[in-house]
Amino acid sequence: MSELTQSTRELILSVYEDGTPKIPDAVRDFIEKITFADPEEILSALHDVLADDWMALPVWARNLAYRLACLQRPDDPALLREAASDLLCFGPDWDEAAESLKARAAQLEP
């Protein structure tokens, strides 16, 4: 079983344990909204909240936001660098992904 499958199973168990919801409404709302947001909306929200308090947004939410923006704009070197820079602030777990984003950004520029 893959790590993602195992994590998915654990999520299911944790959410429905005892028949009471375990995920706060704010987390569910954030995930639903960001899933369908366009990259401009995602980046605007990130820039707004990070300007207010750079450490307030949980790392998992930052990673998800940048990942979704990068998936929608895979050929935007500035965005790839911004996402890489953010990942490097919270490594070393994501250093390899950050280096990959920086390399992709370098390939895209003339």
mmCIF file with all atom_site columns, N, CA and C in Angstrom, residues 4-72:
data_model
loop_
_atom_site.group_PDB
_atom_site.id
_atom_site.type_symbol
_atom_site.label_atom_id
_atom_site.label_alt_id
_atom_site.label_comp_id
_atom_site.label_asym_id
_atom_site.label_entity_id
_atom_site.label_seq_id
_atom_site.pdbx_PDB_ins_code
_atom_site.Cartn_x
_atom_site.Cartn_y
_atom_site.Cartn_z
_atom_site.occupancy
_atom_site.B_iso_or_equiv
_atom_site.pdbx_formal_charge
_atom_site.auth_seq_id
_atom_site.auth_comp_id
_atom_site.auth_asym_id
_atom_site.auth_atom_id
_atom_site.pdbx_PDB_model_num
ATOM 1   N N  . LEU A 1 4  ? 0.432   7.394  0.268   1.00 0.00 ? 4  LEU A N  1
ATOM 2   C CA . LEU A 1 4  ? -0.754  8.223  0.061   1.00 0.00 ? 4  LEU A CA 1
ATOM 3   C C  . LEU A 1 4  ? -2.025  7.443  0.373   1.00 0.00 ? 4  LEU A C  1
ATOM 4   N N  . THR A 1 5  ? -2.089  6.190  -0.050  1.00 0.00 ? 5  THR A N  1
ATOM 5   C CA . THR A 1 5  ? -3.256  5.370  0.260   1.00 0.00 ? 5  THR A CA 1
ATOM 6   C C  . THR A 1 5  ? -3.399  5.204  1.763   1.00 0.00 ? 5  THR A C  1
ATOM 7   N N  . GLN A 1 6  ? -2.300  4.939  2.447   1.00 0.00 ? 6  GLN A N  1
ATOM 8   C CA . GLN A 1 6  ? -2.345  4.785  3.902   1.00 0.00 ? 6  GLN A CA 1
ATOM 9   C C  . GLN A 1 6  ? -2.808  6.077  4.574   1.00 0.00 ? 6  GLN A C  1
ATOM 10  N N  . SER A 1 7  ? -2.279  7.202  4.129   1.00 0.00 ? 7  SER A N  1
ATOM 11  C CA . SER A 1 7  ? -2.684  8.489  4.694   1.00 0.00 ? 7  SER A CA 1
ATOM 12  C C  . SER A 1 7  ? -4.156  8.768  4.426   1.00 0.00 ? 7  SER A C  1
ATOM 13  N N  . THR A 1 8  ? -4.623  8.377  3.248   1.00 0.00 ? 8  THR A N  1
ATOM 14  C CA . THR A 1 8  ? -6.028  8.566  2.900   1.00 0.00 ? 8  THR A CA 1
ATOM 15  C C  . THR A 1 8  ? -6.922  7.738  3.813   1.00 0.00 ? 8  THR A C  1
ATOM 16  N N  . ARG A 1 9  ? -6.529  6.492  4.048   1.00 0.00 ? 9  ARG A N  1
ATOM 17  C CA . ARG A 1 9  ? -7.293  5.634  4.958   1.00 0.00 ? 9  ARG A CA 1
ATOM 18  C C  . ARG A 1 9  ? -7.312  6.200  6.380   1.00 0.00 ? 9  ARG A C  1
ATOM 19  N N  . GLU A 1 10 ? -6.173  6.711  6.824   1.00 0.00 ? 10 GLU A N  1
ATOM 20  C CA . GLU A 1 10 ? -6.098  7.291  8.167   1.00 0.00 ? 10 GLU A CA 1
ATOM 21  C C  . GLU A 1 10 ? -6.967  8.544  8.274   1.00 0.00 ? 10 GLU A C  1
ATOM 22  N N  . LEU A 1 11 ? -7.002  9.323  7.204   1.00 0.00 ? 11 LEU A N  1
ATOM 23  C CA . LEU A 1 11 ? -7.861  10.502 7.189   1.00 0.00 ? 11 LEU A CA 1
ATOM 24  C C  . LEU A 1 11 ? -9.323  10.106 7.324   1.00 0.00 ? 11 LEU A C  1
ATOM 25  N N  . ILE A 1 12 ? -9.734  9.104  6.566   1.00 0.00 ? 12 ILE A N  1
ATOM 26  C CA . ILE A 1 12 ? -11.120 8.640  6.623   1.00 0.00 ? 12 ILE A CA 1
ATOM 27  C C  . ILE A 1 12 ? -11.476 8.206  8.040   1.00 0.00 ? 12 ILE A C  1
ATOM 28  N N  . LEU A 1 13 ? -10.613 7.437  8.650   1.00 0.00 ? 13 LEU A N  1
ATOM 29  C CA . LEU A 1 13 ? -10.866 6.970  10.017  1.00 0.00 ? 13 LEU A CA 1
ATOM 30  C C  . LEU A 1 13 ? -10.926 8.130  11.004  1.00 0.00 ? 13 LEU A C  1
ATOM 31  N N  . SER A 1 14 ? -10.042 9.091  10.850  1.00 0.00 ? 14 SER A N  1
ATOM 32  C CA . SER A 1 14 ? -10.006 10.201 11.802  1.00 0.00 ? 14 SER A CA 1
ATOM 33  C C  . SER A 1 14 ? -11.200 11.134 11.647  1.00 0.00 ? 14 SER A C  1
ATOM 34  N N  . VAL A 1 15 ? -11.675 11.285 10.434  1.00 0.00 ? 15 VAL A N  1
ATOM 35  C CA . VAL A 1 15 ? -12.792 12.193 10.188  1.00 0.00 ? 15 VAL A CA 1
ATOM 36  C C  . VAL A 1 15 ? -14.100 11.613 10.697  1.00 0.00 ? 15 VAL A C  1
ATOM 37  N N  . TYR A 1 16 ? -14.276 10.322 10.564  1.00 0.00 ? 16 TYR A N  1
ATOM 38  C CA . TYR A 1 16 ? -15.556 9.707  10.912  1.00 0.00 ? 16 TYR A CA 1
ATOM 39  C C  . TYR A 1 16 ? -15.541 8.944  12.242  1.00 0.00 ? 16 TYR A C  1
ATOM 40  N N  . GLU A 1 17 ? -14.455 9.060  12.966  1.00 0.00 ? 17 GLU A N  1
ATOM 41  C CA . GLU A 1 17 ? -14.343 8.398  14.261  1.00 0.00 ? 17 GLU A CA 1
ATOM 42  C C  . GLU A 1 17 ? -15.444 8.895  15.209  1.00 0.00 ? 17 GLU A C  1
ATOM 43  N N  . ASP A 1 18 ? -16.137 7.997  15.832  1.00 0.00 ? 18 ASP A N  1
ATOM 44  C CA . ASP A 1 18 ? -17.194 8.313  16.791  1.00 0.00 ? 18 ASP A CA 1
ATOM 45  C C  . ASP A 1 18 ? -18.387 9.041  16.179  1.00 0.00 ? 18 ASP A C  1
ATOM 46  N N  . GLY A 1 19 ? -18.447 9.141  14.854  1.00 0.00 ? 19 GLY A N  1
ATOM 47  C CA . GLY A 1 19 ? -19.582 9.769  14.195  1.00 0.00 ? 19 GLY A CA 1
ATOM 48  C C  . GLY A 1 19 ? -19.649 11.284 14.315  1.00 0.00 ? 19 GLY A C  1
ATOM 49  N N  . THR A 1 20 ? -18.607 11.900 14.889  1.00 0.00 ? 20 THR A N  1
ATOM 50  C CA . THR A 1 20 ? -18.597 13.357 14.991  1.00 0.00 ? 20 THR A CA 1
ATOM 51  C C  . THR A 1 20 ? -17.517 13.928 14.087  1.00 0.00 ? 20 THR A C  1
ATOM 52  N N  . PRO A 1 21 ? -17.793 15.044 13.417  1.00 0.00 ? 21 PRO A N  1
ATOM 53  C CA . PRO A 1 21 ? -16.795 15.634 12.527  1.00 0.00 ? 21 PRO A CA 1
ATOM 54  C C  . PRO A 1 21 ? -15.533 16.037 13.285  1.00 0.00 ? 21 PRO A C  1
ATOM 55  N N  . LYS A 1 22 ? -14.379 15.756 12.702  1.00 0.00 ? 22 LYS A N  1
ATOM 56  C CA . LYS A 1 22 ? -13.103 16.068 13.346  1.00 0.00 ? 22 LYS A CA 1
ATOM 57  C C  . LYS A 1 22 ? -12.346 17.184 12.629  1.00 0.00 ? 22 LYS A C  1
ATOM 58  N N  . ILE A 1 23 ? -12.834 17.603 11.472  1.00 0.00 ? 23 ILE A N  1
ATOM 59  C CA . ILE A 1 23 ? -12.156 18.659 10.722  1.00 0.00 ? 23 ILE A CA 1
ATOM 60  C C  . ILE A 1 23 ? -12.919 19.968 10.955  1.00 0.00 ? 23 ILE A C  1
ATOM 61  N N  . PRO A 1 24 ? -12.234 20.994 11.438  1.00 0.00 ? 24 PRO A N  1
ATOM 62  C CA . PRO A 1 24 ? -12.918 22.273 11.663  1.00 0.00 ? 24 PRO A CA 1
ATOM 63  C C  . PRO A 1 24 ? -13.539 22.821 10.374  1.00 0.00 ? 24 PRO A C  1
ATOM 64  N N  . ASP A 1 25 ? -14.650 23.509 10.509  1.00 0.00 ? 25 ASP A N  1
ATOM 65  C CA . ASP A 1 25 ? -15.336 24.079 9.347   1.00 0.00 ? 25 ASP A CA 1
ATOM 66  C C  . ASP A 1 25 ? -14.410 24.990 8.546   1.00 0.00 ? 25 ASP A C  1
ATOM 67  N N  . ALA A 1 26 ? -13.570 25.755 9.223   1.00 0.00 ? 26 ALA A N  1
ATOM 68  C CA . ALA A 1 26 ? -12.663 26.672 8.525   1.00 0.00 ? 26 ALA A CA 1
ATOM 69  C C  . ALA A 1 26 ? -11.692 25.920 7.620   1.00 0.00 ? 26 ALA A C  1
ATOM 70  N N  . VAL A 1 27 ? -11.230 24.758 8.058   1.00 0.00 ? 27 VAL A N  1
ATOM 71  C CA . VAL A 1 27 ? -10.310 23.950 7.247   1.00 0.00 ? 27 VAL A CA 1
ATOM 72  C C  . VAL A 1 27 ? -11.042 23.406 6.022   1.00 0.00 ? 27 VAL A C  1
ATOM 73  N N  . ARG A 1 28 ? -12.226 22.867 6.236   1.00 0.00 ? 28 ARG A N  1
ATOM 74  C CA . ARG A 1 28 ? -13.019 22.358 5.109   1.00 0.00 ? 28 ARG A CA 1
ATOM 75  C C  . ARG A 1 28 ? -13.327 23.463 4.112   1.00 0.00 ? 28 ARG A C  1
ATOM 76  N N  . ASP A 1 29 ? -13.720 24.632 4.616   1.00 0.00 ? 29 ASP A N  1
ATOM 77  C CA . ASP A 1 29 ? -14.041 25.760 3.727   1.00 0.00 ? 29 ASP A CA 1
ATOM 78  C C  . ASP A 1 29 ? -12.818 26.181 2.918   1.00 0.00 ? 29 ASP A C  1
ATOM 79  N N  . PHE A 1 30 ? -11.666 26.272 3.586   1.00 0.00 ? 30 PHE A N  1
ATOM 80  C CA . PHE A 1 30 ? -10.438 26.649 2.891   1.00 0.00 ? 30 PHE A CA 1
ATOM 81  C C  . PHE A 1 30 ? -10.125 25.655 1.768   1.00 0.00 ? 30 PHE A C  1
ATOM 82  N N  . ILE A 1 31 ? -10.189 24.366 2.079   1.00 0.00 ? 31 ILE A N  1
ATOM 83  C CA . ILE A 1 31 ? -9.858  23.343 1.087   1.00 0.00 ? 31 ILE A CA 1
ATOM 84  C C  . ILE A 1 31 ? -10.826 23.398 -0.089  1.00 0.00 ? 31 ILE A C  1
ATOM 85  N N  . GLU A 1 32 ? -12.101 23.553 0.185   1.00 0.00 ? 32 GLU A N  1
ATOM 86  C CA . GLU A 1 32 ? -13.085 23.638 -0.900  1.00 0.00 ? 32 GLU A CA 1
ATOM 87  C C  . GLU A 1 32 ? -12.851 24.864 -1.769  1.00 0.00 ? 32 GLU A C  1
ATOM 88  N N  . LYS A 1 33 ? -12.599 26.015 -1.152  1.00 0.00 ? 33 LYS A N  1
ATOM 89  C CA . LYS A 1 33 ? -12.417 27.246 -1.928  1.00 0.00 ? 33 LYS A CA 1
ATOM 90  C C  . LYS A 1 33 ? -11.129 27.214 -2.749  1.00 0.00 ? 33 LYS A C  1
ATOM 91  N N  . ILE A 1 34 ? -10.049 26.747 -2.143  1.00 0.00 ? 34 ILE A N  1
ATOM 92  C CA . ILE A 1 34 ? -8.771  26.773 -2.856  1.00 0.00 ? 34 ILE A CA 1
ATOM 93  C C  . ILE A 1 34 ? -8.729  25.733 -3.980  1.00 0.00 ? 34 ILE A C  1
ATOM 94  N N  . THR A 1 35 ? -9.466  24.654 -3.805  1.00 0.00 ? 35 THR A N  1
ATOM 95  C CA . THR A 1 35 ? -9.499  23.617 -4.831  1.00 0.00 ? 35 THR A CA 1
ATOM 96  C C  . THR A 1 35 ? -9.979  24.161 -6.169  1.00 0.00 ? 35 THR A C  1
ATOM 97  N N  . PHE A 1 36 ? -10.912 25.091 -6.135  1.00 0.00 ? 36 PHE A N  1
ATOM 98  C CA . PHE A 1 36 ? -11.507 25.593 -7.371  1.00 0.00 ? 36 PHE A CA 1
ATOM 99  C C  . PHE A 1 36 ? -11.119 27.032 -7.703  1.00 0.00 ? 36 PHE A C  1
ATOM 100 N N  . ALA A 1 37 ? -10.177 27.591 -6.972  1.00 0.00 ? 37 ALA A N  1
ATOM 101 C CA . ALA A 1 37 ? -9.735  28.964 -7.219  1.00 0.00 ? 37 ALA A CA 1
ATOM 102 C C  . ALA A 1 37 ? -8.758  29.016 -8.389  1.00 0.00 ? 37 ALA A C  1
ATOM 103 N N  . ASP A 1 38 ? -8.766  30.148 -9.089  1.00 0.00 ? 38 ASP A N  1
ATOM 104 C CA . ASP A 1 38 ? -7.776  30.320 -10.150 1.00 0.00 ? 38 ASP A CA 1
ATOM 105 C C  . ASP A 1 38 ? -6.474  30.818 -9.520  1.00 0.00 ? 38 ASP A C  1
ATOM 106 N N  . PRO A 1 39 ? -5.369  30.724 -10.253 1.00 0.00 ? 39 PRO A N  1
ATOM 107 C CA . PRO A 1 39 ? -4.068  31.061 -9.660  1.00 0.00 ? 39 PRO A CA 1
ATOM 108 C C  . PRO A 1 39 ? -3.970  32.504 -9.176  1.00 0.00 ? 39 PRO A C  1
ATOM 109 N N  . GLU A 1 40 ? -4.612  33.433 -9.871  1.00 0.00 ? 40 GLU A N  1
ATOM 110 C CA . GLU A 1 40 ? -4.564  34.824 -9.446  1.00 0.00 ? 40 GLU A CA 1
ATOM 111 C C  . GLU A 1 40 ? -5.236  34.993 -8.073  1.00 0.00 ? 40 GLU A C  1
ATOM 112 N N  . GLU A 1 41 ? -6.354  34.322 -7.893  1.00 0.00 ? 41 GLU A N  1
ATOM 113 C CA . GLU A 1 41 ? -7.074  34.383 -6.629  1.00 0.00 ? 41 GLU A CA 1
ATOM 114 C C  . GLU A 1 41 ? -6.242  33.750 -5.503  1.00 0.00 ? 41 GLU A C  1
ATOM 115 N N  . ILE A 1 42 ? -5.610  32.622 -5.802  1.00 0.00 ? 42 ILE A N  1
ATOM 116 C CA . ILE A 1 42 ? -4.766  31.945 -4.815  1.00 0.00 ? 42 ILE A CA 1
ATOM 117 C C  . ILE A 1 42 ? -3.604  32.840 -4.402  1.00 0.00 ? 42 ILE A C  1
ATOM 118 N N  . LEU A 1 43 ? -2.908  33.392 -5.391  1.00 0.00 ? 43 LEU A N  1
ATOM 119 C CA . LEU A 1 43 ? -1.744  34.232 -5.087  1.00 0.00 ? 43 LEU A CA 1
ATOM 120 C C  . LEU A 1 43 ? -2.142  35.508 -4.361  1.00 0.00 ? 43 LEU A C  1
ATOM 121 N N  . SER A 1 44 ? -3.263  36.084 -4.737  1.00 0.00 ? 44 SER A N  1
ATOM 122 C CA . SER A 1 44 ? -3.733  37.280 -4.054  1.00 0.00 ? 44 SER A CA 1
ATOM 123 C C  . SER A 1 44 ? -3.995  36.982 -2.576  1.00 0.00 ? 44 SER A C  1
ATOM 124 N N  . ALA A 1 45 ? -4.662  35.875 -2.310  1.00 0.00 ? 45 ALA A N  1
ATOM 125 C CA . ALA A 1 45 ? -4.942  35.490 -0.923  1.00 0.00 ? 45 ALA A CA 1
ATOM 126 C C  . ALA A 1 45 ? -3.647  35.230 -0.159  1.00 0.00 ? 45 ALA A C  1
ATOM 127 N N  . LEU A 1 46 ? -2.720  34.496 -0.780  1.00 0.00 ? 46 LEU A N  1
ATOM 128 C CA . LEU A 1 46 ? -1.436  34.226 -0.129  1.00 0.00 ? 46 LEU A CA 1
ATOM 129 C C  . LEU A 1 46 ? -0.701  35.518 0.196   1.00 0.00 ? 46 LEU A C  1
ATOM 130 N N  . HIS A 1 47 ? -0.596  36.388 -0.787  1.00 0.00 ? 47 HIS A N  1
ATOM 131 C CA . HIS A 1 47 ? 0.144   37.635 -0.580  1.00 0.00 ? 47 HIS A CA 1
ATOM 132 C C  . HIS A 1 47 ? -0.513  38.482 0.507   1.00 0.00 ? 47 HIS A C  1
ATOM 133 N N  . ASP A 1 48 ? -1.843  38.523 0.521   1.00 0.00 ? 48 ASP A N  1
ATOM 134 C CA . ASP A 1 48 ? -2.549  39.301 1.547   1.00 0.00 ? 48 ASP A CA 1
ATOM 135 C C  . ASP A 1 48 ? -2.279  38.768 2.952   1.00 0.00 ? 48 ASP A C  1
ATOM 136 N N  . VAL A 1 49 ? -2.486  37.475 3.143   1.00 0.00 ? 49 VAL A N  1
ATOM 137 C CA . VAL A 1 49 ? -2.355  36.935 4.503   1.00 0.00 ? 49 VAL A CA 1
ATOM 138 C C  . VAL A 1 49 ? -0.897  36.859 4.948   1.00 0.00 ? 49 VAL A C  1
ATOM 139 N N  . LEU A 1 50 ? 0.009   36.580 4.023   1.00 0.00 ? 50 LEU A N  1
ATOM 140 C CA . LEU A 1 50 ? 1.422   36.513 4.400   1.00 0.00 ? 50 LEU A CA 1
ATOM 141 C C  . LEU A 1 50 ? 1.978   37.897 4.711   1.00 0.00 ? 50 LEU A C  1
ATOM 142 N N  . ALA A 1 51 ? 1.429   38.929 4.081   1.00 0.00 ? 51 ALA A N  1
ATOM 143 C CA . ALA A 1 51 ? 1.852   40.304 4.400   1.00 0.00 ? 51 ALA A CA 1
ATOM 144 C C  . ALA A 1 51 ? 1.390   40.696 5.801   1.00 0.00 ? 51 ALA A C  1
ATOM 145 N N  . ASP A 1 52 ? 0.224   40.189 6.197   1.00 0.00 ? 52 ASP A N  1
ATOM 146 C CA . ASP A 1 52 ? -0.297  40.488 7.536   1.00 0.00 ? 52 ASP A CA 1
ATOM 147 C C  . ASP A 1 52 ? 0.514   39.789 8.624   1.00 0.00 ? 52 ASP A C  1
ATOM 148 N N  . ASP A 1 53 ? 0.780   38.512 8.427   1.00 0.00 ? 53 ASP A N  1
ATOM 149 C CA . ASP A 1 53 ? 1.514   37.707 9.415   1.00 0.00 ? 53 ASP A CA 1
ATOM 150 C C  . ASP A 1 53 ? 2.128   36.521 8.670   1.00 0.00 ? 53 ASP A C  1
ATOM 151 N N  . TRP A 1 54 ? 3.415   36.633 8.403   1.00 0.00 ? 54 TRP A N  1
ATOM 152 C CA . TRP A 1 54 ? 4.084   35.666 7.535   1.00 0.00 ? 54 TRP A CA 1
ATOM 153 C C  . TRP A 1 54 ? 4.014   34.231 8.061   1.00 0.00 ? 54 TRP A C  1
ATOM 154 N N  . MET A 1 55 ? 3.919   34.048 9.361   1.00 0.00 ? 55 MET A N  1
ATOM 155 C CA . MET A 1 55 ? 3.916   32.700 9.939   1.00 0.00 ? 55 MET A CA 1
ATOM 156 C C  . MET A 1 55 ? 2.525   32.196 10.323  1.00 0.00 ? 55 MET A C  1
ATOM 157 N N  . ALA A 1 56 ? 1.491   32.971 10.102  1.00 0.00 ? 56 ALA A N  1
ATOM 158 C CA . ALA A 1 56 ? 0.161   32.592 10.582  1.00 0.00 ? 56 ALA A CA 1
ATOM 159 C C  . ALA A 1 56 ? -0.454  31.435 9.805   1.00 0.00 ? 56 ALA A C  1
ATOM 160 N N  . LEU A 1 57 ? -0.243  31.377 8.505   1.00 0.00 ? 57 LEU A N  1
ATOM 161 C CA . LEU A 1 57 ? -0.854  30.331 7.682   1.00 0.00 ? 57 LEU A CA 1
ATOM 162 C C  . LEU A 1 57 ? -0.094  29.018 7.886   1.00 0.00 ? 57 LEU A C  1
ATOM 163 N N  . PRO A 1 58 ? -0.801  27.939 8.216   1.00 0.00 ? 58 PRO A N  1
ATOM 164 C CA . PRO A 1 58 ? -0.112  26.651 8.419   1.00 0.00 ? 58 PRO A CA 1
ATOM 165 C C  . PRO A 1 58 ? 0.669   26.233 7.162   1.00 0.00 ? 58 PRO A C  1
ATOM 166 N N  . VAL A 1 59 ? 1.780   25.587 7.395   1.00 0.00 ? 59 VAL A N  1
ATOM 167 C CA . VAL A 1 59 ? 2.648   25.176 6.284   1.00 0.00 ? 59 VAL A CA 1
ATOM 168 C C  . VAL A 1 59 ? 1.893   24.290 5.295   1.00 0.00 ? 59 VAL A C  1
ATOM 169 N N  . TRP A 1 60 ? 1.058   23.391 5.782   1.00 0.00 ? 60 TRP A N  1
ATOM 170 C CA . TRP A 1 60 ? 0.329   22.503 4.861   1.00 0.00 ? 60 TRP A CA 1
ATOM 171 C C  . TRP A 1 60 ? -0.576  23.328 3.941   1.00 0.00 ? 60 TRP A C  1
ATOM 172 N N  . ALA A 1 61 ? -1.156  24.413 4.453   1.00 0.00 ? 61 ALA A N  1
ATOM 173 C CA . ALA A 1 61 ? -2.041  25.246 3.639   1.00 0.00 ? 61 ALA A CA 1
ATOM 174 C C  . ALA A 1 61 ? -1.241  26.047 2.614   1.00 0.00 ? 61 ALA A C  1
ATOM 175 N N  . ARG A 1 62 ? -0.074  26.534 3.018   1.00 0.00 ? 62 ARG A N  1
ATOM 176 C CA . ARG A 1 62 ? 0.808   27.250 2.081   1.00 0.00 ? 62 ARG A CA 1
ATOM 177 C C  . ARG A 1 62 ? 1.231   26.322 0.954   1.00 0.00 ? 62 ARG A C  1
ATOM 178 N N  . ASN A 1 63 ? 1.682   25.121 1.332   1.00 0.00 ? 63 ASN A N  1
ATOM 179 C CA . ASN A 1 63 ? 2.134   24.159 0.328   1.00 0.00 ? 63 ASN A CA 1
ATOM 180 C C  . ASN A 1 63 ? 1.020   23.826 -0.654  1.00 0.00 ? 63 ASN A C  1
ATOM 181 N N  . LEU A 1 64 ? -0.171  23.586 -0.135  1.00 0.00 ? 64 LEU A N  1
ATOM 182 C CA . LEU A 1 64 ? -1.317  23.274 -0.994  1.00 0.00 ? 64 LEU A CA 1
ATOM 183 C C  . LEU A 1 64 ? -1.626  24.442 -1.926  1.00 0.00 ? 64 LEU A C  1
ATOM 184 N N  . ALA A 1 65 ? -1.649  25.635 -1.394  1.00 0.00 ? 65 ALA A N  1
ATOM 185 C CA . ALA A 1 65 ? -1.959  26.813 -2.200  1.00 0.00 ? 65 ALA A CA 1
ATOM 186 C C  . ALA A 1 65 ? -0.944  27.000 -3.332  1.00 0.00 ? 65 ALA A C  1
ATOM 187 N N  . TYR A 1 66 ? 0.334   26.963 -2.983  1.00 0.00 ? 66 TYR A N  1
ATOM 188 C CA . TYR A 1 66 ? 1.349   27.128 -4.029  1.00 0.00 ? 66 TYR A CA 1
ATOM 189 C C  . TYR A 1 66 ? 1.311   25.979 -5.032  1.00 0.00 ? 66 TYR A C  1
ATOM 190 N N  . ARG A 1 67 ? 1.079   24.775 -4.567  1.00 0.00 ? 67 ARG A N  1
ATOM 191 C CA . ARG A 1 67 ? 1.018   23.619 -5.466  1.00 0.00 ? 67 ARG A CA 1
ATOM 192 C C  . ARG A 1 67 ? -0.113  23.786 -6.481  1.00 0.00 ? 67 ARG A C  1
ATOM 193 N N  . LEU A 1 68 ? -1.276  24.188 -6.003  1.00 0.00 ? 68 LEU A N  1
ATOM 194 C CA . LEU A 1 68 ? -2.416  24.356 -6.910  1.00 0.00 ? 68 LEU A CA 1
ATOM 195 C C  . LEU A 1 68 ? -2.174  25.505 -7.891  1.00 0.00 ? 68 LEU A C  1
ATOM 196 N N  . ALA A 1 69 ? -1.563  26.582 -7.432  1.00 0.00 ? 69 ALA A N  1
ATOM 197 C CA . ALA A 1 69 ? -1.246  27.690 -8.332  1.00 0.00 ? 69 ALA A CA 1
ATOM 198 C C  . ALA A 1 69 ? -0.239  27.255 -9.393  1.00 0.00 ? 69 ALA A C  1
ATOM 199 N N  . CYS A 1 70 ? 0.790   26.520 -8.971  1.00 0.00 ? 70 CYS A N  1
ATOM 200 C CA . CYS A 1 70 ? 1.816   26.049 -9.919  1.00 0.00 ? 70 CYS A CA 1
ATOM 201 C C  . CYS A 1 70 ? 1.250   25.048 -10.920 1.00 0.00 ? 70 CYS A C  1
ATOM 202 N N  . LEU A 1 71 ? 0.338   24.220 -10.496 1.00 0.00 ? 71 LEU A N  1
ATOM 203 C CA . LEU A 1 71 ? -0.286  23.269 -11.423 1.00 0.00 ? 71 LEU A CA 1
ATOM 204 C C  . LEU A 1 71 ? -1.102  23.986 -12.497 1.00 0.00 ? 71 LEU A C  1
ATOM 205 N N  . GLN A 1 72 ? -1.662  25.134 -12.127 1.00 0.00 ? 72 GLN A N  1
ATOM 206 C CA . GLN A 1 72 ? -2.447  25.890 -13.095 1.00 0.00 ? 72 GLN A CA 1
ATOM 207 C C  . GLN A 1 72 ? -1.589  26.793 -13.972 1.00 0.00 ? 72 GLN A C  1
#
